[in-house]
Amino acid sequence: MPYAFGNGDRCQGQAAALRLRQAIARTEDVTRERTPVGRHPEEADDVLGTFATDGALGFDPFPFLRALHAAGSRAVVIGQVAGIMHGSTELTGDLDLLWDGTSDEADALRDALARCGCTELPALSREQVGYRVTGAGGDLCTVPNQ
């Protein structure tokens, strides 16, 4: 999924994607010997965050990000993945997205979720709802209807 910048900022977008790829590789290295304990991202602690949960095991948001792009989604990456793309070195185990709440965007999200193995589509009528696809999980957030 392209990282949105203004004209002429393609290098910044490539650098952001590279930082995310490096973080995913580090996550894989650090969690290689870790066994699942049944701790989900919503049970994250205040110090290590979702990196200490099972969500970090096999974490790779790129397939879902590509599916979002292919579906025409305009969802925005937020949370720690956005932090990593901007230079944070703290690792994560979830991918949080902000979307505009429109029916067109909901259709794009449903399409991308289904493409990536989501068998239980989340209730997109809620302001914040969790999701899980192969390689990633997190929250889909939108602003309340005004």
PDB file of C-alpha atoms in Angstrom:
ATOM      1  CA  MET A   1       0.000   0.000   0.000  1.00  0.00           C
ATOM      2  CA  PRO A   2       1.537   3.347  -0.923  1.00  0.00           C
ATOM      3  CA  TYR A   3       2.384   5.620   1.935  1.00  0.00           C
ATOM      4  CA  ALA A   4       0.613   8.912   1.250  1.00  0.00           C
ATOM      5  CA  PHE A   5       2.811  11.971   0.828  1.00  0.00           C
ATOM      6  CA  GLY A   6       2.621  15.014  -1.365  1.00  0.00           C
ATOM      7  CA  ASN A   7       4.219  15.304  -4.799  1.00  0.00           C
ATOM      8  CA  GLY A   8       7.912  14.473  -4.897  1.00  0.00           C
ATOM      9  CA  ASP A   9       7.962  12.601  -1.585  1.00  0.00           C
ATOM     10  CA  ARG A  10       8.224   9.074  -2.989  1.00  0.00           C
ATOM     11  CA  CYS A  11      11.561   8.524  -1.226  1.00  0.00           C
ATOM     12  CA  GLN A  12       9.963   9.267   2.135  1.00  0.00           C
ATOM     13  CA  GLY A  13       7.252   6.700   1.423  1.00  0.00           C
ATOM     14  CA  GLN A  14       9.848   4.108   0.443  1.00  0.00           C
ATOM     15  CA  ALA A  15      11.829   4.863   3.602  1.00  0.00           C
ATOM     16  CA  ALA A  16       8.683   4.431   5.716  1.00  0.00           C
ATOM     17  CA  ALA A  17       7.941   1.057   4.094  1.00  0.00           C
ATOM     18  CA  LEU A  18      11.564  -0.004   4.625  1.00  0.00           C
ATOM     19  CA  ARG A  19      11.373   0.898   8.332  1.00  0.00           C
ATOM     20  CA  LEU A  20       8.237  -1.222   8.640  1.00  0.00           C
ATOM     21  CA  ARG A  21       9.858  -4.160   6.829  1.00  0.00           C
ATOM     22  CA  GLN A  22      12.879  -3.913   9.152  1.00  0.00           C
ATOM     23  CA  ALA A  23      10.601  -3.849  12.216  1.00  0.00           C
ATOM     24  CA  ILE A  24       8.750  -6.940  10.958  1.00  0.00           C
ATOM     25  CA  ALA A  25      12.090  -8.740  10.499  1.00  0.00           C
ATOM     26  CA  ARG A  26      13.162  -7.749  14.033  1.00  0.00           C
ATOM     27  CA  THR A  27       9.823  -8.914  15.404  1.00  0.00           C
ATOM     28  CA  GLU A  28      10.290 -12.265  13.689  1.00  0.00           C
ATOM     29  CA  ASP A  29      13.817 -12.617  15.094  1.00  0.00           C
ATOM     30  CA  VAL A  30      12.808 -11.720  18.650  1.00  0.00           C
ATOM     31  CA  THR A  31       9.684 -13.905  18.714  1.00  0.00           C
ATOM     32  CA  ARG A  32      11.132 -16.927  16.883  1.00  0.00           C
ATOM     33  CA  GLU A  33      11.385 -19.012  20.079  1.00  0.00           C
ATOM     34  CA  ARG A  34       8.264 -17.597  21.739  1.00  0.00           C
ATOM     35  CA  THR A  35       5.328 -19.956  22.113  1.00  0.00           C
ATOM     36  CA  PRO A  36       1.717 -18.736  22.006  1.00  0.00           C
ATOM     37  CA  VAL A  37       0.188 -18.177  25.443  1.00  0.00           C
ATOM     38  CA  GLY A  38      -3.322 -17.137  24.432  1.00  0.00           C
ATOM     39  CA  ARG A  39      -2.779 -13.439  25.139  1.00  0.00           C
ATOM     40  CA  HIS A  40      -4.647 -11.314  22.597  1.00  0.00           C
ATOM     41  CA  PRO A  41      -3.802  -7.723  21.567  1.00  0.00           C
ATOM     42  CA  GLU A  42      -6.715  -6.336  23.582  1.00  0.00           C
ATOM     43  CA  GLU A  43      -4.906  -7.730  26.658  1.00  0.00           C
ATOM     44  CA  ALA A  44      -1.754  -5.697  25.997  1.00  0.00           C
ATOM     45  CA  ASP A  45       0.073  -4.230  28.957  1.00  0.00           C
ATOM     46  CA  ASP A  46       1.106  -0.596  29.370  1.00  0.00           C
ATOM     47  CA  VAL A  47       4.846  -1.266  29.034  1.00  0.00           C
ATOM     48  CA  LEU A  48       5.366  -3.694  26.141  1.00  0.00           C
ATOM     49  CA  GLY A  49       2.028  -3.146  24.433  1.00  0.00           C
ATOM     50  CA  THR A  50       0.826  -5.620  21.845  1.00  0.00           C
ATOM     51  CA  PHE A  51       4.378  -6.794  21.184  1.00  0.00           C
ATOM     52  CA  ALA A  52       4.075  -8.952  24.334  1.00  0.00           C
ATOM     53  CA  THR A  53       0.900 -10.624  23.033  1.00  0.00           C
ATOM     54  CA  ASP A  54       0.426 -13.477  20.594  1.00  0.00           C
ATOM     55  CA  GLY A  55      -0.334 -10.823  17.958  1.00  0.00           C
ATOM     56  CA  ALA A  56       3.420 -10.330  17.496  1.00  0.00           C
ATOM     57  CA  LEU A  57       3.850 -13.969  16.450  1.00  0.00           C
ATOM     58  CA  GLY A  58       3.917 -14.055  12.662  1.00  0.00           C
ATOM     59  CA  PHE A  59       3.049 -10.351  12.475  1.00  0.00           C
ATOM     60  CA  ASP A  60       3.201  -9.153   8.874  1.00  0.00           C
ATOM     61  CA  PRO A  61       0.699  -6.456   7.904  1.00  0.00           C
ATOM     62  CA  PHE A  62       1.917  -6.118   4.302  1.00  0.00           C
ATOM     63  CA  PRO A  63      -0.502  -8.644   2.732  1.00  0.00           C
ATOM     64  CA  PHE A  64      -3.439  -6.855   4.357  1.00  0.00           C
ATOM     65  CA  LEU A  65      -2.079  -3.429   3.403  1.00  0.00           C
ATOM     66  CA  ARG A  66      -1.772  -4.619  -0.210  1.00  0.00           C
ATOM     67  CA  ALA A  67      -5.329  -5.990  -0.103  1.00  0.00           C
ATOM     68  CA  LEU A  68      -6.599  -2.660   1.241  1.00  0.00           C
ATOM     69  CA  HIS A  69      -4.893  -0.856  -1.618  1.00  0.00           C
ATOM     70  CA  ALA A  70      -6.258  -3.323  -4.200  1.00  0.00           C
ATOM     71  CA  ALA A  71      -9.770  -2.872  -2.780  1.00  0.00           C
ATOM     72  CA  GLY A  72      -9.508   0.898  -3.146  1.00  0.00           C
ATOM     73  CA  SER A  73      -9.494   1.551   0.584  1.00  0.00           C
ATOM     74  CA  ARG A  74      -8.418   4.948   1.820  1.00  0.00           C
ATOM     75  CA  ALA A  75      -7.976   3.787   5.431  1.00  0.00           C
ATOM     76  CA  VAL A  76      -5.061   5.410   7.236  1.00  0.00           C
ATOM     77  CA  VAL A  77      -2.498   3.508   9.302  1.00  0.00           C
ATOM     78  CA  ILE A  78      -2.473   4.739  12.913  1.00  0.00           C
ATOM     79  CA  GLY A  79      -1.013   3.485  16.185  1.00  0.00           C
ATOM     80  CA  GLN A  80       2.425   1.944  16.571  1.00  0.00           C
ATOM     81  CA  VAL A  81       2.732   0.828  12.941  1.00  0.00           C
ATOM     82  CA  ALA A  82       2.395   4.491  11.957  1.00  0.00           C
ATOM     83  CA  GLY A  83       4.966   5.283  14.635  1.00  0.00           C
ATOM     84  CA  ILE A  84       7.371   2.753  13.141  1.00  0.00           C
ATOM     85  CA  MET A  85       6.855   4.211   9.673  1.00  0.00           C
ATOM     86  CA  HIS A  86       7.822   7.594  11.108  1.00  0.00           C
ATOM     87  CA  GLY A  87      10.939   6.298  12.888  1.00  0.00           C
ATOM     88  CA  SER A  88       9.903   4.680  16.183  1.00  0.00           C
ATOM     89  CA  THR A  89      11.946   1.606  17.060  1.00  0.00           C
ATOM     90  CA  GLU A  90       9.351   0.107  19.419  1.00  0.00           C
ATOM     91  CA  LEU A  91       7.819  -3.055  17.999  1.00  0.00           C
ATOM     92  CA  THR A  92       4.151  -3.962  17.862  1.00  0.00           C
ATOM     93  CA  GLY A  93       1.813  -6.857  17.308  1.00  0.00           C
ATOM     94  CA  ASP A  94      -1.171  -5.097  15.784  1.00  0.00           C
ATOM     95  CA  LEU A  95      -2.199  -2.905  12.876  1.00  0.00           C
ATOM     96  CA  ASP A  96      -4.727  -0.182  13.691  1.00  0.00           C
ATOM     97  CA  LEU A  97      -6.541   1.698  10.948  1.00  0.00           C
ATOM     98  CA  LEU A  98      -8.682   4.816  10.815  1.00  0.00           C
ATOM     99  CA  TRP A  99     -11.389   5.014   8.169  1.00  0.00           C
ATOM    100  CA  ASP A 100     -14.035   7.553   7.236  1.00  0.00           C
ATOM    101  CA  GLY A 101     -17.200   5.563   8.034  1.00  0.00           C
ATOM    102  CA  THR A 102     -18.696   5.780   4.530  1.00  0.00           C
ATOM    103  CA  SER A 103     -20.454   2.836   2.917  1.00  0.00           C
ATOM    104  CA  ASP A 104     -17.941   2.810   0.032  1.00  0.00           C
ATOM    105  CA  GLU A 105     -15.062   2.528   2.485  1.00  0.00           C
ATOM    106  CA  ALA A 106     -16.895  -0.157   4.473  1.00  0.00           C
ATOM    107  CA  ASP A 107     -17.252  -2.160   1.248  1.00  0.00           C
ATOM    108  CA  ALA A 108     -13.524  -1.772   0.522  1.00  0.00           C
ATOM    109  CA  LEU A 109     -12.638  -2.850   4.064  1.00  0.00           C
ATOM    110  CA  ARG A 110     -14.903  -5.908   3.860  1.00  0.00           C
ATOM    111  CA  ASP A 111     -13.348  -6.857   0.519  1.00  0.00           C
ATOM    112  CA  ALA A 112      -9.786  -6.553   1.865  1.00  0.00           C
ATOM    113  CA  LEU A 113     -10.656  -8.436   5.057  1.00  0.00           C
ATOM    114  CA  ALA A 114     -12.208 -11.301   3.087  1.00  0.00           C
ATOM    115  CA  ARG A 115      -9.209 -11.442   0.708  1.00  0.00           C
ATOM    116  CA  CYS A 116      -6.913 -11.884   3.712  1.00  0.00           C
ATOM    117  CA  GLY A 117      -8.732 -14.692   5.442  1.00  0.00           C
ATOM    118  CA  CYS A 118     -11.099 -12.894   7.807  1.00  0.00           C
ATOM    119  CA  THR A 119     -13.879 -15.399   8.396  1.00  0.00           C
ATOM    120  CA  GLU A 120     -15.852 -13.247  10.846  1.00  0.00           C
ATOM    121  CA  LEU A 121     -16.314  -9.802   9.363  1.00  0.00           C
ATOM    122  CA  PRO A 122     -16.417  -7.157  12.105  1.00  0.00           C
ATOM    123  CA  ALA A 123     -19.429  -4.928  12.729  1.00  0.00           C
ATOM    124  CA  LEU A 124     -18.273  -1.813  10.907  1.00  0.00           C
ATOM    125  CA  SER A 125     -21.186   0.148  12.371  1.00  0.00           C
ATOM    126  CA  ARG A 126     -19.189   0.496  15.599  1.00  0.00           C
ATOM    127  CA  GLU A 127     -16.705   3.330  16.196  1.00  0.00           C
ATOM    128  CA  GLN A 128     -13.950   0.854  17.103  1.00  0.00           C
ATOM    129  CA  VAL A 129     -13.965  -2.826  16.283  1.00  0.00           C
ATOM    130  CA  GLY A 130     -11.295  -5.492  16.290  1.00  0.00           C
ATOM    131  CA  TYR A 131     -10.405  -7.597  13.279  1.00  0.00           C
ATOM    132  CA  ARG A 132      -8.109 -10.523  12.520  1.00  0.00           C
ATOM    133  CA  VAL A 133      -6.618 -11.555   9.185  1.00  0.00           C
ATOM    134  CA  THR A 134      -3.696 -13.798   8.306  1.00  0.00           C
ATOM    135  CA  GLY A 135      -0.566 -12.005   9.532  1.00  0.00           C
ATOM    136  CA  ALA A 136      -2.237  -9.138  11.380  1.00  0.00           C
ATOM    137  CA  GLY A 137      -5.016  -8.000  13.607  1.00  0.00           C
ATOM    138  CA  GLY A 138      -5.943  -4.764  15.268  1.00  0.00           C
ATOM    139  CA  ASP A 139      -8.660  -2.168  15.471  1.00  0.00           C
ATOM    140  CA  LEU A 140     -10.688  -0.471  12.761  1.00  0.00           C
ATOM    141  CA  CYS A 141     -11.590   2.969  14.073  1.00  0.00           C
ATOM    142  CA  THR A 142     -13.892   5.636  12.698  1.00  0.00           C
ATOM    143  CA  VAL A 143     -15.317   8.879  13.945  1.00  0.00           C
ATOM    144  CA  PRO A 144     -18.855   8.867  15.344  1.00  0.00           C
ATOM    145  CA  ASN A 145     -21.616  10.072  13.052  1.00  0.00           C
ATOM    146  CA  GLN A 146     -22.191  13.745  13.649  1.00  0.00           C
TER     147      GLN A 146
END
